[in-house]
Amino acid sequence: MKKKQNITQEFTMSAEQTLKAVRGSFIDFTRVVENPVGIAPALRFIEDGLLLIRHGKIEWFGEWEAGKQQIPAAVRVRDYRGKLVVPGFVDTHIHYPQSEMVGAYGEQLLDWLNKYTFPAERRYEDLEYAREMSAFFIKQLLRNGTTTALVFGSVHPQSVDALFEAASQINMRLIAGKVMMDRNAPEYLLDDPQRSYEESKALIARWHKKQRLLYAITPRFAPTSSPEQMAMAQRLREEYPDTWFQTHLSENKDEIAWVKALYPEHDGYLDVYHQYGLTGQRCVFAHCVHLEENEWDRLSETGSSIAFCPTSNLYLGSGLFNLPKAWHKKVKVGMGTDIGAGTTFNMLQTLNEAYKVGQLQGYPLSAYEAFYLATLGGARALGLDDLIGNLTSGKEADFVVLDPISTPLQQLRYDNSVTLFDKLFVMMTLGDDRAIYRTYVDGRVAYERA
Ligand code: GUN
Ligand code: ZN
């Protein structure tokens, strides 16, 4: 009898210990939408809410008053009233081996790659360096509220090992891949078709679907892959149809002309990827600034996604991404920081720049649309909206606690904001990493502002 009691006690104890309760104001979007007019109706704002988490998953989410009786006495409530809790940000395009070269002066894409990017990526041959930078990179994501990213490594497979090792330590939901490139770059950064196939294959075997990690087949872009290497990317995708695919597309006019010269038998830039079977669900194309009409249609028909990278597109002078056209063509879009051509890891600042890109085209991006793109929309673009992107019970517990008044100017402006829309909009206009108060990954605090 005594023994039985102990077991019951132990069970109750561990059940309590594994339960976490978070109180605060919450915003998320309850469903994926096909049209921006659907975003505001999908918004869920709970001013005094409760989030219950167990084993890294959201167990219950709703009004504090409706849920508080479920909290066992022994569970301490994390009280974030006065702050705003949102789903973790999703960065759909970023290069981890470019962290050390953000803000390189003066060049547009092709010269920028040769002058700054390739030499920076060379350093990732060294596993110890890659480990050091992986730790830095993951910390940067977290201090900016990003809990999931689709990441380019360097050509060196060990760069991806180092990144996955670091992400696995906090059980992060992360997708990454080794760059495949076998031409039009310095010799020291080239692989070859067979080697890129084998190295990618080995990385898939080691990491894909291990914990929450996923693999993306990653030819850098059409100019740096021979037709033979493209065929290897296709072979990988056919052998591992549940992996992801990421690359660049139609970022810069000189780049597009170059692709047309290198692949004259193809009907434009996207057609190169398409003919090698590299379009479809879980295929993410960064930039897409200068798409032709048939390319928009093909992205849509194949269910491919776009990473909208406003800070990068402005910084490299690439051009203005046409977001309303993507909605019109029903192409999935997520936000990308595109470090190191992008100038910030911070999603709020990325949304701020997205707003300006919209303004230059007569499309004043709403705060709701912006937060949708940074959370559930991004998750949808990555094909992960069944796992992350909002606070619905059963989803993975990745979320951010935002501080709406992290600077005196924000305080002033916040005091002069009336509506929820206003408050969110000011957050994305003035907010940066100081606005990130806590970042939770897998139900645990992974970053805490000092
Ligand atoms: N196109 C090919 N490689 C790159 C890269 O590293 N950054 C950007 N922005 N565009 C690319
Ligand atoms: Zn990029």
XYZ file of C-alpha atoms and ligand atoms in Angstrom:
462
model
C 0.000 0.000 0.000
C 2.800 2.339 1.002
C 4.682 1.608 -2.204
C 1.618 2.359 -4.313
C 1.232 5.751 -2.645
C 4.827 6.600 -3.423
C 4.375 5.761 -7.053
C 1.256 7.944 -7.226
C 3.122 10.763 -5.524
C 6.047 10.442 -7.868
C 3.761 10.484 -10.857
C 1.996 13.631 -9.627
C 5.312 15.273 -8.901
C 6.736 14.620 -12.345
C 3.504 15.638 -14.048
C 3.700 18.944 -12.214
C 7.357 19.390 -12.916
C 6.909 18.873 -16.624
C 4.006 21.318 -16.889
C 4.823 24.960 -17.574
C 2.382 27.821 -17.347
C 2.889 31.176 -19.068
C 0.601 34.155 -18.463
C 0.517 37.348 -20.536
C -1.009 39.015 -23.578
C -0.828 36.806 -26.654
C -1.142 37.324 -30.381
C -1.115 34.693 -33.085
C -2.945 33.704 -36.275
C -5.239 30.731 -36.073
C -5.148 29.606 -39.691
C -3.272 29.790 -42.950
C -4.828 32.233 -45.415
C -4.813 32.463 -49.209
C -5.487 36.167 -49.312
C -4.370 39.081 -47.136
C -7.988 40.028 -46.380
C -8.182 36.772 -44.424
C -5.399 37.760 -42.060
C -7.236 40.113 -39.671
C -10.100 37.617 -39.160
C -7.512 34.930 -38.351
C -5.864 37.105 -35.684
C -6.285 35.862 -32.137
C -5.544 38.389 -29.400
C -5.898 37.289 -25.819
C -5.198 40.172 -23.489
C -4.898 38.064 -20.359
C -4.086 34.594 -21.560
C -2.574 31.333 -20.389
C -0.311 28.953 -22.275
C 0.268 25.490 -20.819
C 3.251 23.537 -22.075
C 4.318 19.970 -21.543
C 7.266 18.117 -23.063
C 7.931 20.912 -25.519
C 4.388 21.019 -26.874
C 1.521 23.402 -26.293
C -1.007 21.548 -24.194
C -3.598 24.272 -23.744
C -4.006 27.905 -24.802
C -6.792 30.320 -23.949
C -8.094 32.912 -21.516
C -6.410 33.000 -18.118
C -9.745 32.882 -16.328
C -10.855 29.846 -18.309
C -7.633 27.912 -17.810
C -6.143 28.865 -14.455
C -7.836 26.057 -12.509
C -5.819 23.545 -14.535
C -2.562 24.760 -13.000
C -1.427 22.528 -10.142
C -0.451 24.423 -6.987
C 3.181 23.373 -7.307
C 3.590 24.921 -10.768
C 5.009 28.422 -10.797
C 3.326 30.669 -13.349
C 5.703 32.690 -15.563
C 3.934 36.016 -15.476
C 4.589 38.191 -18.535
C 1.710 40.614 -18.150
C 2.656 43.925 -19.782
C 4.599 42.034 -22.435
C 3.332 40.474 -25.638
C 3.818 36.804 -26.426
C 3.911 35.792 -30.092
C 4.910 32.589 -31.906
C 8.641 32.307 -32.557
C 9.760 34.098 -35.699
C 10.522 32.029 -38.790
C 13.462 33.117 -40.957
C 13.063 31.460 -44.349
C 16.437 32.459 -45.767
C 19.767 33.040 -44.042
C 23.456 32.174 -44.551
C 25.212 31.238 -41.334
C 28.774 31.474 -42.778
C 28.182 35.134 -43.610
C 27.614 36.450 -40.101
C 31.094 37.966 -39.945
C 30.723 39.963 -43.169
C 27.382 41.740 -42.724
C 27.549 45.280 -44.030
C 30.277 44.814 -46.653
C 30.571 48.016 -48.662
C 29.842 49.016 -52.164
C 28.980 46.062 -54.386
C 25.953 44.459 -55.978
C 25.364 40.714 -55.983
C 27.992 39.192 -58.290
C 30.906 41.395 -57.225
C 29.765 41.196 -53.620
C 29.972 37.390 -53.798
C 33.472 37.423 -55.256
C 34.895 40.188 -53.132
C 33.411 39.431 -49.719
C 31.290 36.298 -49.533
C 33.492 33.581 -50.937
C 36.541 34.542 -48.831
C 34.321 34.630 -45.722
C 32.875 31.185 -46.401
C 36.348 29.731 -46.939
C 36.972 29.898 -43.187
C 34.283 27.284 -42.547
C 36.578 24.583 -43.766
C 37.909 24.657 -40.205
C 35.525 22.664 -38.003
C 36.578 24.475 -34.832
C 35.854 27.836 -36.410
C 32.529 26.544 -37.735
C 31.614 25.391 -34.218
C 32.477 28.771 -32.732
C 30.440 30.563 -35.374
C 27.534 28.129 -35.090
C 27.235 28.972 -31.416
C 27.348 32.673 -32.263
C 24.798 32.259 -35.039
C 22.263 30.326 -32.949
C 22.598 32.916 -30.168
C 21.946 35.681 -32.665
C 18.801 33.944 -33.898
C 17.549 33.553 -30.337
C 18.318 37.090 -29.204
C 16.255 38.225 -32.164
C 13.298 35.968 -31.423
C 13.879 33.586 -34.328
C 13.139 30.009 -33.372
C 13.176 28.369 -36.801
C 15.325 29.135 -39.835
C 16.127 27.690 -43.233
C 19.891 28.029 -43.364
C 22.649 27.855 -45.960
C 25.907 26.341 -44.728
C 29.132 26.685 -46.681
C 30.339 24.150 -49.249
C 32.071 22.284 -46.409
C 29.934 19.506 -44.922
C 31.580 20.052 -41.548
C 30.035 23.530 -41.460
C 26.600 21.886 -41.442
C 27.665 19.301 -38.863
C 28.726 22.145 -36.586
C 25.459 24.020 -37.062
C 23.251 20.980 -36.487
C 25.300 20.043 -33.397
C 24.656 23.494 -31.935
C 20.926 23.459 -32.804
C 20.501 19.946 -31.418
C 21.711 21.100 -28.021
C 18.530 23.125 -27.550
C 16.328 20.886 -29.688
C 15.665 23.669 -32.166
C 13.479 23.247 -35.262
C 16.074 24.084 -37.904
C 16.539 23.255 -41.592
C 19.972 23.513 -43.192
C 22.121 22.190 -45.986
C 25.603 22.110 -47.400
C 26.065 24.398 -50.390
C 26.619 22.546 -53.653
C 28.830 24.539 -56.055
C 31.187 23.186 -58.679
C 31.976 26.166 -60.925
C 32.267 29.958 -61.213
C 33.747 30.427 -57.763
C 37.304 30.224 -56.397
C 38.871 26.777 -56.588
C 39.103 26.588 -52.791
C 35.293 26.678 -52.528
C 34.349 24.153 -55.181
C 33.132 20.608 -54.816
C 32.232 18.395 -57.784
C 28.970 16.668 -58.715
C 29.816 13.293 -57.209
C 31.330 14.698 -54.060
C 28.442 17.100 -53.491
C 26.062 14.173 -53.881
C 27.924 11.979 -51.433
C 28.477 14.695 -48.866
C 24.838 15.765 -48.979
C 23.735 12.144 -48.702
C 25.922 11.576 -45.654
C 24.551 14.724 -44.000
C 20.991 13.588 -44.683
C 21.770 10.236 -43.066
C 23.340 11.935 -40.030
C 20.870 14.749 -39.425
C 17.608 14.680 -41.365
C 14.712 14.158 -38.936
C 17.100 13.748 -36.019
C 15.299 15.512 -33.163
C 13.712 18.553 -34.870
C 16.441 18.978 -37.499
C 15.724 18.758 -41.213
C 17.930 18.727 -44.284
C 17.737 21.029 -47.292
C 19.413 20.150 -50.598
C 21.254 23.397 -51.351
C 22.747 24.213 -54.762
C 23.870 27.816 -54.221
C 22.306 29.105 -57.470
C 22.287 28.082 -61.123
C 25.525 29.953 -62.075
C 27.650 27.978 -59.596
C 26.285 24.532 -60.465
C 27.034 22.665 -63.691
C 24.239 20.705 -65.367
C 25.896 17.572 -63.953
C 25.612 18.940 -60.446
C 21.992 19.957 -60.993
C 21.342 16.368 -62.010
C 22.877 15.263 -58.703
C 20.606 17.637 -56.804
C 17.702 16.066 -58.676
C 18.919 12.587 -57.765
C 19.106 13.563 -54.092
C 15.602 14.971 -54.202
C 14.299 11.810 -55.819
C 16.067 9.556 -53.346
C 15.010 11.677 -50.377
C 11.640 13.154 -51.332
C 10.928 14.277 -47.761
C 13.893 16.669 -47.645
C 13.770 20.406 -48.337
C 15.301 22.315 -51.240
C 16.667 25.864 -51.140
C 18.407 28.128 -53.612
C 18.418 31.659 -55.047
C 16.262 32.904 -57.913
C 16.007 36.143 -59.921
C 17.702 38.398 -57.434
C 19.739 40.634 -59.698
C 19.494 41.550 -63.390
C 23.114 40.658 -64.234
C 22.651 37.330 -62.480
C 19.567 36.559 -64.573
C 21.360 37.407 -67.831
C 24.253 35.184 -66.742
C 21.949 32.225 -66.054
C 20.369 32.651 -69.481
C 23.838 32.572 -71.063
C 24.933 29.538 -69.033
C 21.732 27.580 -69.651
C 20.673 28.746 -73.134
C 18.529 25.689 -73.770
C 16.262 26.576 -70.852
C 13.280 28.865 -70.920
C 14.573 31.334 -68.339
C 16.005 31.122 -64.827
C 13.342 29.154 -62.951
C 13.140 26.667 -65.795
C 16.680 25.505 -64.946
C 15.557 24.374 -61.487
C 12.216 23.128 -62.762
C 13.670 20.888 -65.466
C 15.828 19.239 -62.815
C 12.770 18.523 -60.691
C 13.735 21.203 -58.178
C 10.383 22.956 -57.769
C 7.440 21.969 -55.597
C 6.402 21.659 -51.980
C 9.230 22.489 -49.539
C 11.248 24.191 -52.314
C 12.168 27.692 -51.156
C 13.487 30.308 -53.598
C 15.184 33.342 -52.131
C 14.548 36.837 -53.544
C 12.426 36.436 -56.725
C 12.675 40.169 -57.358
C 12.560 40.087 -61.158
C 10.301 37.141 -61.995
C 8.677 36.869 -65.382
C 4.965 36.191 -65.623
C 5.386 32.509 -66.504
C 7.754 32.106 -63.553
C 5.162 33.442 -61.113
C 2.691 30.965 -62.576
C 5.107 28.089 -62.326
C 5.985 28.817 -58.711
C 2.282 28.854 -57.994
C 1.417 25.689 -59.924
C 4.231 23.716 -58.346
C 3.475 24.870 -54.779
C 6.961 26.361 -54.417
C 7.717 29.115 -51.885
C 9.496 32.466 -51.894
C 11.714 33.984 -49.211
C 11.164 37.761 -49.209
C 14.426 39.375 -48.071
C 13.834 43.136 -47.874
C 16.999 44.285 -46.121
C 19.139 42.280 -48.515
C 17.259 43.344 -51.640
C 17.697 46.982 -50.656
C 21.251 46.642 -49.409
C 22.579 44.995 -52.591
C 20.400 47.259 -54.719
C 18.680 44.189 -56.159
C 15.189 45.648 -56.391
C 11.734 45.641 -54.836
C 9.932 42.362 -54.223
C 6.303 42.447 -55.366
C 4.426 41.041 -52.371
C 0.883 41.791 -53.597
C 1.682 39.921 -56.790
C 2.687 36.877 -54.770
C -0.698 36.989 -53.008
C -2.439 37.428 -56.338
C -0.584 34.475 -57.853
C -1.116 32.393 -54.694
C 2.582 31.796 -54.124
C 3.578 31.123 -50.511
C 5.892 33.754 -49.013
C 7.946 33.881 -45.836
C 10.338 36.523 -44.518
C 14.096 36.088 -44.859
C 16.846 38.127 -43.247
C 19.422 36.820 -45.735
C 22.375 37.539 -43.475
C 25.050 38.509 -44.712
C 23.567 40.470 -47.654
C 20.751 41.346 -45.303
C 21.736 43.762 -42.591
C 19.955 42.409 -39.530
C 19.096 39.132 -37.818
C 16.093 40.910 -36.354
C 12.673 40.037 -37.746
C 11.062 43.256 -36.464
C 13.608 45.300 -38.396
C 13.125 43.040 -41.410
C 9.378 43.784 -41.285
C 10.158 47.476 -40.943
C 12.096 47.344 -44.216
C 9.378 45.229 -45.825
C 6.942 48.026 -45.046
C 9.180 50.533 -46.865
C 9.537 48.208 -49.857
C 5.745 48.086 -49.945
C 5.453 51.863 -49.670
C 7.657 52.306 -52.728
C 5.131 50.212 -54.655
C 1.906 51.623 -53.226
C 1.375 48.653 -50.868
C 1.511 49.784 -47.225
C 2.091 46.435 -45.513
C -0.228 46.076 -42.534
C 1.142 45.144 -39.117
C -1.086 42.073 -39.087
C 0.154 40.900 -42.453
C 3.739 41.542 -41.373
C 3.418 39.479 -38.177
C 1.554 36.788 -40.091
C 4.421 36.522 -42.615
C 6.992 36.386 -39.821
C 5.171 33.550 -38.009
C 2.480 31.308 -39.509
C 3.084 32.517 -43.085
C 6.778 31.664 -42.770
C 5.931 28.277 -41.285
C 3.578 27.688 -44.198
C 6.254 28.698 -46.721
C 8.530 26.085 -45.150
C 5.793 23.442 -45.074
C 5.971 23.376 -41.279
C 2.628 24.980 -40.437
C 1.354 21.732 -38.955
C 4.149 21.902 -36.348
C 4.942 25.564 -35.661
C 3.757 29.096 -36.483
C 1.004 29.656 -33.920
C 0.001 28.776 -30.382
C -2.644 26.164 -31.122
C -2.533 23.193 -28.771
C -0.457 20.342 -30.106
C 2.044 22.679 -31.772
C 5.674 22.864 -30.738
C 6.241 25.365 -27.950
C 8.455 27.945 -29.663
C 7.495 31.504 -28.784
C 8.854 34.950 -28.020
C 8.046 37.383 -25.254
C 8.220 40.867 -26.734
C 8.778 43.979 -24.671
C 6.805 46.781 -26.326
C 8.644 49.504 -24.415
C 12.314 48.618 -24.543
C 13.541 52.165 -25.301
C 12.405 55.643 -24.224
C 11.208 56.389 -27.756
C 9.208 53.164 -27.852
C 7.703 54.050 -24.485
C 6.670 57.470 -25.751
C 5.266 56.124 -28.974
C 3.549 53.221 -27.234
C 1.826 55.633 -24.854
C 0.564 57.416 -27.949
C -0.756 54.255 -29.574
C -4.382 53.389 -29.082
C -5.248 50.315 -31.086
C -3.661 46.884 -31.101
C -2.774 47.451 -34.752
C -0.922 50.630 -33.820
C 0.959 48.946 -31.022
C 2.071 46.107 -33.270
C 3.002 48.475 -36.046
C 5.127 50.612 -33.739
C 6.770 47.439 -32.477
C 7.919 46.501 -35.967
C 8.907 50.050 -36.847
C 10.935 50.838 -33.712
C 11.678 47.394 -32.305
C 14.961 45.544 -32.549
C 16.806 42.988 -30.426
C 16.130 45.077 -27.319
C 12.446 44.278 -27.769
C 13.132 40.538 -27.387
C 12.604 39.854 -23.679
C 12.612 36.039 -23.705
C 12.819 33.410 -26.431
C 11.402 29.950 -25.754
C 12.498 26.954 -27.789
C 10.954 23.545 -27.216
C 9.127 24.918 -24.181
C 12.272 26.164 -22.458
C 13.837 29.599 -22.077
C 16.623 29.644 -24.669
C 17.358 33.379 -24.444
C 16.798 35.888 -21.691
C 17.487 39.600 -22.121
C 20.073 40.802 -19.633
N 23.177 34.266 -54.776
C 24.092 33.264 -54.729
N 24.704 33.215 -53.541
C 24.185 34.205 -52.804
C 24.424 34.653 -51.469
O 25.245 34.133 -50.735
N 23.676 35.718 -51.056
C 22.748 36.305 -51.846
N 22.055 37.333 -51.362
N 22.527 35.901 -53.097
C 23.230 34.860 -53.566
Zn 20.885 34.210 -49.858
